[in-house]
Short mmCIF file of C-alpha atoms in Angstrom, two decimals:
data_model
loop_
_atom_site.label_atom_id
_atom_site.label_comp_id
_atom_site.label_asym_id
_atom_site.label_seq_id
_atom_site.Cartn_x
_atom_site.Cartn_y
_atom_site.Cartn_z
CA MET A 167 -55.62 -117.85 -145.37
CA THR A 168 -54.08 -121.28 -144.77
CA GLN A 169 -55.94 -122.77 -147.70
CA PHE A 170 -53.57 -120.98 -150.01
CA LEU A 171 -50.49 -122.72 -148.54
CA PRO A 172 -48.82 -125.51 -150.46
CA PRO A 173 -49.41 -129.12 -149.39
CA ASN A 174 -45.96 -129.54 -147.85
CA LEU A 175 -46.61 -126.67 -145.43
CA LEU A 176 -50.14 -127.79 -144.69
CA ALA A 177 -48.75 -131.17 -143.63
CA LEU A 178 -46.85 -129.42 -140.85
CA PHE A 179 -50.09 -128.16 -139.33
CA ALA A 180 -51.92 -131.50 -139.52
CA ALA A 181 -53.06 -133.15 -136.22
CA ARG A 182 -51.35 -136.28 -134.92
CA ASP A 183 -53.00 -139.65 -134.43
CA PRO A 184 -54.71 -140.20 -131.01
CA ILE A 185 -52.90 -142.20 -128.30
CA PRO A 186 -54.17 -145.76 -128.22
CA TYR A 187 -55.75 -146.98 -124.96
CA LEU A 188 -54.04 -149.93 -123.19
CA PRO A 189 -55.52 -151.55 -120.07
CA PRO A 190 -53.38 -151.33 -116.87
CA ALA A 191 -51.13 -154.27 -116.11
CA ALA A 192 -51.96 -154.21 -112.34
CA LYS A 193 -54.16 -152.37 -109.91
CA LEU A 194 -53.43 -148.80 -109.00
CA PRO A 195 -52.07 -148.07 -105.50
CA HIS A 196 -55.34 -146.65 -104.21
CA GLU A 197 -57.20 -149.71 -105.56
CA LYS A 198 -55.01 -152.23 -103.80
CA LYS A 199 -56.16 -153.66 -100.47
CA GLN A 200 -53.46 -153.11 -97.77
CA LYS A 201 -53.09 -154.96 -94.48
CA GLY A 202 -51.60 -152.05 -92.47
CA TYR A 203 -48.53 -151.60 -90.27
CA ASP A 204 -47.70 -154.06 -87.44
CA GLY A 205 -45.45 -153.61 -84.36
CA VAL A 206 -41.99 -155.11 -83.66
CA GLY A 207 -43.08 -157.17 -80.69
CA ALA A 208 -42.90 -160.35 -82.69
CA PHE A 209 -39.20 -159.71 -83.42
CA LEU A 210 -37.94 -159.03 -79.87
CA SER A 211 -36.53 -162.53 -79.59
CA VAL A 212 -34.18 -161.79 -82.43
CA PHE A 213 -32.45 -158.89 -80.57
CA GLU A 214 -29.44 -159.52 -78.26
CA HIS A 215 -29.63 -159.25 -74.48
CA PRO A 216 -28.61 -155.85 -72.93
CA SER A 217 -25.94 -157.52 -70.80
CA GLU A 218 -24.29 -158.81 -73.95
CA THR A 219 -24.19 -155.36 -75.63
CA PRO A 220 -20.55 -154.23 -76.26
CA PRO A 221 -19.47 -150.81 -74.91
CA PRO A 222 -19.79 -147.91 -77.35
CA THR A 223 -16.67 -147.06 -79.28
CA ARG A 224 -15.54 -143.44 -78.70
CA VAL A 225 -14.14 -141.61 -81.71
CA GLU A 226 -11.05 -139.46 -81.16
CA THR A 227 -11.53 -135.81 -82.07
CA ARG A 228 -9.07 -133.75 -84.08
CA GLU A 229 -7.87 -131.72 -81.07
CA GLU A 230 -7.35 -134.89 -79.04
CA ARG A 231 -5.41 -136.49 -81.88
CA LEU A 232 -3.12 -133.45 -82.20
CA GLU A 233 -2.59 -133.34 -78.45
CA ARG A 234 -1.78 -137.08 -78.38
CA ARG A 235 0.76 -136.74 -81.18
CA ARG A 236 2.37 -133.74 -79.50
CA ARG A 237 2.60 -135.64 -76.23
CA GLU A 238 4.13 -138.66 -77.97
CA ARG A 239 6.73 -136.49 -79.68
CA ALA A 240 7.56 -134.79 -76.39
CA GLU A 241 7.98 -138.17 -74.69
CA GLN A 242 10.22 -139.42 -77.50
CA THR A 243 12.32 -136.24 -77.35
CA ALA A 244 12.63 -136.46 -73.58
CA TYR A 245 13.66 -140.13 -73.79
CA LYS A 246 16.25 -139.34 -76.45
CA LEU A 247 17.60 -136.43 -74.38
CA GLU A 248 17.91 -138.65 -71.34
CA GLN A 249 19.94 -141.15 -73.33
CA GLU A 250 22.20 -138.45 -74.80
CA ILE A 251 22.69 -136.80 -71.39
CA ALA A 252 23.65 -140.17 -69.91
CA LEU A 253 26.23 -140.72 -72.65
CA TRP A 254 27.54 -137.13 -72.82
CA ASP A 255 30.96 -136.61 -71.22
CA PRO A 256 32.95 -133.51 -72.31
CA THR A 257 36.17 -134.77 -70.72
CA THR A 258 36.40 -137.69 -73.16
CA ASN A 259 36.31 -135.52 -76.30
CA PRO A 260 39.64 -136.05 -78.13
CA LYS A 261 39.29 -132.80 -80.12
CA ALA A 262 38.80 -130.60 -77.05
CA THR A 263 41.43 -128.21 -75.71
CA MET A 264 43.94 -129.23 -73.04
CA ASP A 265 43.22 -126.79 -70.21
CA PRO A 266 39.57 -125.67 -69.77
CA PHE A 267 40.59 -122.73 -67.54
CA LYS A 268 42.62 -121.25 -70.39
CA THR A 269 39.90 -121.84 -72.99
CA LEU A 270 37.64 -119.09 -74.31
CA PHE A 271 34.21 -119.76 -75.85
CA VAL A 272 33.31 -117.58 -78.88
CA ALA A 273 29.74 -117.72 -80.28
CA ARG A 274 27.73 -115.97 -83.02
CA ILE A 275 30.62 -116.16 -85.48
CA ASN A 276 29.96 -115.41 -89.11
CA TYR A 277 29.75 -118.62 -91.15
CA ASP A 278 32.32 -117.22 -93.61
CA THR A 279 34.89 -116.44 -90.91
CA SER A 280 38.00 -118.63 -91.12
CA GLU A 281 40.31 -119.91 -88.41
CA SER A 282 43.12 -117.57 -89.50
CA LYS A 283 40.74 -114.59 -89.18
CA LEU A 284 39.84 -115.62 -85.63
CA ARG A 285 43.51 -116.04 -84.79
CA ARG A 286 44.34 -112.54 -86.07
CA GLU A 287 41.46 -110.98 -84.11
CA PHE A 288 42.19 -112.71 -80.78
CA GLU A 289 46.00 -112.76 -80.88
CA GLY A 290 45.96 -109.19 -79.64
CA TYR A 291 45.08 -110.38 -76.14
CA GLY A 292 47.84 -112.98 -75.87
CA ALA A 293 49.52 -115.99 -77.44
CA ILE A 294 47.04 -118.59 -78.75
CA LYS A 295 47.81 -122.28 -78.33
CA LYS A 296 44.88 -123.90 -80.17
CA ILE A 297 41.63 -122.98 -81.96
CA CYS A 298 38.80 -125.51 -82.30
CA MET A 299 36.03 -124.49 -84.70
CA ILE A 300 32.88 -126.63 -84.52
CA PHE A 301 31.42 -128.03 -87.77
CA ASN A 302 28.30 -130.01 -88.60
CA LYS A 303 28.96 -133.76 -88.76
CA GLU A 304 26.60 -134.35 -91.69
CA ASN A 305 27.50 -131.61 -94.19
CA ALA A 306 30.73 -130.21 -92.64
CA LYS A 307 29.31 -126.68 -92.43
CA PRO A 308 30.38 -124.37 -89.58
CA ARG A 309 28.07 -124.17 -86.57
CA GLY A 310 28.98 -120.56 -85.71
CA TYR A 311 31.03 -121.03 -82.53
CA ALA A 312 34.56 -122.02 -81.56
CA PHE A 313 36.92 -122.61 -78.60
CA ILE A 314 40.22 -120.73 -78.29
CA GLU A 315 42.91 -121.91 -75.90
CA TYR A 316 45.54 -119.37 -74.74
CA GLU A 317 49.03 -120.04 -73.46
CA HIS A 318 48.35 -118.15 -70.22
CA GLU A 319 45.21 -117.81 -68.15
CA ARG A 320 45.62 -114.04 -67.77
CA ASP A 321 45.36 -113.66 -71.56
CA MET A 322 42.10 -115.60 -71.52
CA HIS A 323 40.73 -113.31 -68.78
CA SER A 324 41.76 -110.24 -70.78
CA ALA A 325 39.96 -111.52 -73.89
CA TYR A 326 36.92 -112.44 -71.80
CA LYS A 327 36.76 -108.90 -70.45
CA HIS A 328 37.43 -106.87 -73.60
CA ALA A 329 36.46 -109.01 -76.63
CA ASP A 330 32.74 -109.42 -75.87
CA GLY A 331 30.67 -107.68 -78.55
CA LYS A 332 33.56 -107.33 -80.98
CA LYS A 333 32.50 -107.13 -84.63
CA ILE A 334 34.14 -109.73 -86.88
CA ASP A 335 33.10 -109.93 -90.54
CA GLY A 336 30.00 -107.83 -89.88
CA LYS A 337 28.73 -109.79 -86.83
CA ARG A 338 29.21 -109.07 -83.14
CA VAL A 339 30.53 -112.14 -81.35
CA LEU A 340 29.64 -113.27 -77.84
CA VAL A 341 32.58 -114.26 -75.63
CA ASP A 342 32.34 -116.46 -72.53
CA VAL A 343 34.41 -118.96 -70.57
CA GLU A 344 34.16 -122.70 -71.22
CA ARG A 345 31.51 -124.05 -68.87
CA ALA A 346 31.29 -127.72 -69.95
CA ARG A 347 34.35 -128.80 -67.93
CA THR A 348 34.39 -126.01 -65.35
CA VAL A 349 30.74 -125.82 -64.19
CA LYS A 350 29.24 -128.88 -62.49
CA GLY A 351 25.99 -130.12 -64.05
CA TRP A 352 26.41 -127.99 -67.15
CA LEU A 353 24.60 -129.07 -70.33
CA PRO A 354 24.92 -127.67 -73.86
CA ARG A 355 22.07 -126.15 -75.79
CA ARG A 356 21.37 -129.30 -77.80
CA LEU A 357 20.74 -131.21 -74.54
CA GLY A 358 18.39 -128.62 -73.05
CA GLY A 359 20.97 -126.43 -71.30
CA GLY A 360 22.85 -123.28 -72.23
CA LEU A 361 22.48 -119.66 -71.18
CA GLY A 362 20.66 -118.33 -74.23
CA GLY A 363 17.07 -117.22 -73.78
CA THR A 364 16.00 -116.81 -77.40
CA ARG A 365 14.81 -120.41 -77.93
CA ARG A 366 13.12 -121.44 -74.68
CA GLY A 367 9.59 -121.82 -75.98
CA GLY A 368 6.87 -119.37 -76.96
CA ALA A 369 6.94 -115.62 -77.42
CA ASP A 370 5.92 -115.07 -73.77
CA VAL A 371 9.02 -116.91 -72.53
CA ASN A 372 11.71 -116.03 -75.09
CA ILE A 373 13.75 -112.86 -74.93
CA LYS A 374 14.57 -110.86 -78.04
CA HIS A 375 18.07 -109.58 -77.17
CA SER A 376 20.43 -112.03 -75.48
CA GLY A 377 23.85 -111.22 -74.11
CA ARG A 378 26.35 -112.60 -71.66
CA GLU A 379 25.19 -110.56 -68.67
CA ASP A 380 21.57 -110.27 -69.75
CA ASN A 381 21.25 -114.03 -70.15
CA GLU A 382 22.13 -114.67 -66.51
CA ARG A 383 19.58 -112.17 -65.28
CA GLU A 384 16.95 -113.41 -67.72
CA ARG A 385 17.61 -117.01 -66.73
CA GLU A 386 17.17 -116.18 -63.04
CA ARG A 387 13.96 -114.31 -63.82
CA TYR A 388 12.69 -117.23 -65.90
CA ARG A 389 13.46 -119.66 -63.07
CA LEU A 390 11.59 -117.51 -60.53
CA GLU A 391 8.59 -117.11 -62.84
CA GLN A 392 8.47 -120.85 -63.46
CA ARG A 393 8.57 -121.56 -59.72
CA ASP A 394 5.78 -119.04 -59.05
CA ARG A 395 3.70 -120.57 -61.85
CA ASP A 396 4.13 -124.08 -60.46
CA GLU A 397 3.22 -122.98 -56.93
CA ARG A 398 0.14 -121.19 -58.22
CA GLY A 399 -0.98 -124.25 -60.17
CA ARG A 400 -0.49 -126.54 -57.18
CA HIS A 401 -2.42 -124.17 -54.93
CA ASP A 402 -5.28 -124.00 -57.44
CA ARG A 403 -5.47 -127.78 -57.65
CA GLU A 404 -5.58 -128.15 -53.87
CA ARG A 405 -8.37 -125.65 -53.29
CA PRO A 406 -10.41 -125.27 -56.46
CA ALA A 407 -13.61 -124.04 -54.82
CA ALA A 408 -11.88 -121.44 -52.68
CA GLY A 409 -9.81 -120.42 -55.62
CA ALA A 410 -12.92 -120.03 -57.77
CA GLY A 411 -14.59 -117.86 -55.11
CA ARG A 412 -11.42 -115.83 -54.73
CA ARG A 413 -11.17 -115.43 -58.48
CA ALA A 414 -14.81 -114.32 -58.64
CA ARG A 415 -14.19 -111.81 -55.83
CA SER A 416 -11.03 -110.62 -57.52
CA ARG A 417 -12.92 -110.25 -60.82
CA SER A 418 -15.69 -108.23 -59.15
CA ARG A 419 -13.07 -106.15 -57.33
CA SER A 420 -11.20 -105.58 -60.57
CA ARG A 421 -14.46 -104.58 -62.28
CA ARG A 422 -15.21 -102.08 -59.51
CA ARG A 423 -11.69 -100.72 -59.74
CA SER A 424 -11.90 -100.42 -63.51
CA ALA A 425 -15.27 -98.64 -63.20
CA SER A 426 -13.84 -96.23 -60.61
CA ARG A 427 -10.82 -95.66 -62.85
CA SER A 428 -13.05 -94.93 -65.82
CA ARG A 429 -15.12 -92.47 -63.75
CA ARG A 430 -11.93 -90.82 -62.50
CA ARG A 431 -10.65 -90.54 -66.05
CA GLU A 432 -13.94 -88.99 -67.17
CA ARG A 433 -13.79 -86.44 -64.33
CA GLU A 434 -10.22 -85.62 -65.23
CA ARG A 435 -11.15 -85.22 -68.88
CA ASP A 436 -14.06 -82.91 -67.94
CA ARG A 437 -11.77 -80.89 -65.68
CA GLU A 438 -9.19 -80.58 -68.43
CA ALA A 439 -11.87 -79.54 -70.93
CA ARG A 440 -13.17 -76.87 -68.52
CA SER A 441 -9.65 -75.61 -67.88
CA ARG A 442 -9.01 -75.44 -71.64
CA ASP A 443 -12.25 -73.48 -72.14
CA ASP A 444 -11.32 -71.08 -69.29
CA ASP A 445 -7.87 -70.57 -70.76
CA ALA A 446 -9.35 -69.89 -74.20
CA GLU A 447 -11.81 -67.39 -72.68
CA ARG A 448 -9.01 -65.65 -70.74
CA LYS A 449 -6.92 -65.45 -73.89
CA GLN A 450 -9.87 -64.00 -75.78
CA ARG A 451 -10.44 -61.40 -73.05
CA ARG A 452 -6.75 -60.57 -73.01
CA ARG A 453 -6.79 -60.17 -76.78
CA SER A 454 -9.85 -57.90 -76.64
CA ARG A 455 -8.26 -55.79 -73.88
CA SER A 456 -5.01 -55.49 -75.77
CA ARG A 457 -6.96 -54.55 -78.93
CA SER A 458 -8.92 -51.88 -77.05
CA ARG A 459 -5.67 -50.53 -75.52
CA ARG A 460 -4.03 -50.43 -78.93
CA ARG A 461 -7.12 -48.71 -80.37
CA ARG A 462 -7.13 -46.08 -77.57
CA SER A 463 -3.41 -45.43 -77.95
CA ARG A 464 -3.89 -45.11 -81.73
CA ASP A 465 -6.72 -42.60 -81.21
CA LYS A 466 -4.59 -40.61 -78.78
CA GLU A 467 -1.71 -40.48 -81.24
CA ARG A 468 -4.04 -39.37 -84.02
CA ALA A 469 -5.52 -36.63 -81.80
CA ARG A 470 -2.01 -35.48 -80.84
CA ASP A 471 -0.96 -35.37 -84.50
CA ASP A 472 -4.09 -33.42 -85.42
CA LYS A 473 -3.34 -30.86 -82.70
CA LYS A 474 0.23 -30.50 -83.95
CA ASN A 475 -0.94 -30.01 -87.53
CA LYS A 476 -3.52 -27.43 -86.49
CA ARG A 477 -0.93 -25.53 -84.43
CA ARG A 478 1.51 -25.58 -87.34
CA ASP A 479 -1.11 -24.33 -89.79
CA LYS A 480 -2.10 -21.58 -87.40
CA GLU A 481 1.50 -20.39 -87.00
CA ARG A 482 1.92 -20.37 -90.75
CA ARG A 483 -1.19 -18.29 -91.21
CA GLU A 484 -0.11 -15.82 -88.52
CA HIS A 485 3.37 -15.25 -89.97
CA LYS A 486 2.06 -14.59 -93.50
CA VAL A 487 2.34 -10.91 -94.54
CA LYS A 488 -0.63 -9.33 -96.29
CA PRO A 489 -0.05 -7.08 -99.32
CA GLU A 490 -2.14 -4.23 -97.92
CA ASP A 491 0.06 -4.05 -94.81
CA ILE A 492 3.19 -3.21 -96.83
CA LYS A 493 4.21 0.52 -96.59
CA ILE A 494 6.71 2.03 -99.08
CA LYS A 495 8.51 5.31 -98.51
CA GLU A 496 8.97 7.63 -101.50
CA GLU A 497 12.34 9.22 -102.23
CA PRO A 498 12.50 13.02 -101.93
CA ARG A 499 11.93 14.96 -105.11
CA ASP A 500 12.51 18.57 -106.19
CA GLY A 501 10.53 21.11 -104.21
CA LEU A 502 9.88 18.79 -101.21
CA PRO A 503 11.25 19.62 -97.78
CA LEU A 504 14.20 17.53 -96.71
CA ASP A 505 13.14 17.15 -93.12
CA GLY A 506 12.84 13.42 -93.27
CA ASN A 507 9.04 13.31 -93.29
CA TYR A 508 7.81 11.62 -96.38
CA PRO A 509 4.22 11.26 -97.39
CA GLU A 510 2.81 7.81 -96.82
CA PHE A 511 0.53 6.08 -99.26
CA ASN A 512 -0.82 2.57 -99.71
CA MET A 513 -0.25 0.33 -102.66
CA GLY A 514 -2.34 -2.47 -103.95
CA ALA A 515 -1.38 -6.12 -104.00
CA MET A 516 1.88 -6.50 -105.92
CA ASP A 517 4.03 -9.53 -106.46
CA VAL A 518 7.31 -7.52 -106.77
CA GLN A 519 8.88 -4.65 -104.84
CA ILE A 520 10.02 -1.59 -106.84
CA LYS A 521 12.88 0.57 -105.62
CA GLN A 522 13.37 4.02 -107.14
CA GLU A 523 16.97 5.07 -107.79
CA PRO A 524 17.94 8.78 -107.24
CA HIS A 525 18.60 10.97 -110.20
CA GLU A 526 22.11 12.04 -111.28
CA HIS A 527 21.80 15.61 -109.95
CA GLU A 528 20.68 14.41 -106.55
CA HIS A 529 23.02 13.46 -103.76
CA LYS A 530 23.74 9.72 -103.65
CA TYR A 531 24.10 7.78 -100.48
CA ASN A 532 27.60 7.91 -98.98
CA PRO A 533 28.26 6.11 -95.73
CA ASP A 534 31.07 8.54 -94.78
CA ASP A 535 28.80 11.55 -95.10
CA THR A 536 26.01 10.10 -93.04
CA ASN A 537 27.99 9.84 -89.81
CA GLY A 538 26.24 12.15 -87.46
CA ASP A 539 23.98 13.48 -90.20
CA ASP A 540 20.25 12.78 -89.95
CA GLU A 541 19.50 13.88 -93.46
CA TYR A 542 19.05 10.38 -94.82
CA ASN A 543 17.39 7.84 -92.62
CA TYR A 544 16.81 4.42 -94.13
#
């Protein structure tokens, strides 16, 4: 078939030239003669002495690096706080109020609230001498708290008692006395003090809702918990082995208690299930009894109604008059004796009653003529 193809197509199917043979340039790996592997004993003199070996360098892990940075930041913050606490003196503030016992502290103020608005809200408790609103030193924005000085101390006490929780511009303010110059050892929030409990640390320490009275109680509770935690840590450090044994015993005791609680809960659940089943069975019995009672009462009523209907039908049948029992007396005619005895005869069943009127020549009934006369007896 291919012999009929043109030469250009036949050239495509032509075989290539064979690969020329070239002798190898070197011996093959399996033809080479190898000496073999030797030990390192001849090179021991090159190694350094063990006493001169430097200590191994330990690489810091990621967790250790984070912990070190956190510790460094905490140390820097504590050092800075110590310096600021040493330099802090509220009595040397030139912008402070004159008398600290007449000064009221107002916090949680709306940032849009002005000094005139505060004056209008707090003038109702007494005459105001001075209002100091605190602003940020860098951008001059309000910090959200202020100090109000009254003319009289009684006005300050009145505002302290009644103005706490008052809503101003949509926010409820917190009112307290000035503690910087009246309480010894007092520190503001920025130096680690204050009464607020919303920014102490983690979620296990912070409180969600802070107030003037609640803060004092929460602060006392926090202090007691911190003291108990420190005592517990010191006791664990002193007696680790005893503490471990006690913890193991407490764990086993807690496991036994939890197991007993779970068994008690299972028994209670079984008891409740049995009681529910008993109640359902009692209700079913009660329903069946009530159904049977209703069925019996229904049957009795039906029987009573049937008796009444039968009695009524019987009375109706007894009071019905039969046509063959009807007797009709015939009026006297000519040639019959007028002694009052008329012949009796029976008539068949008739739907109407026929009464025969007397003729004209016969005597008609007259009530006046029948008094004492037995001629006509109807």
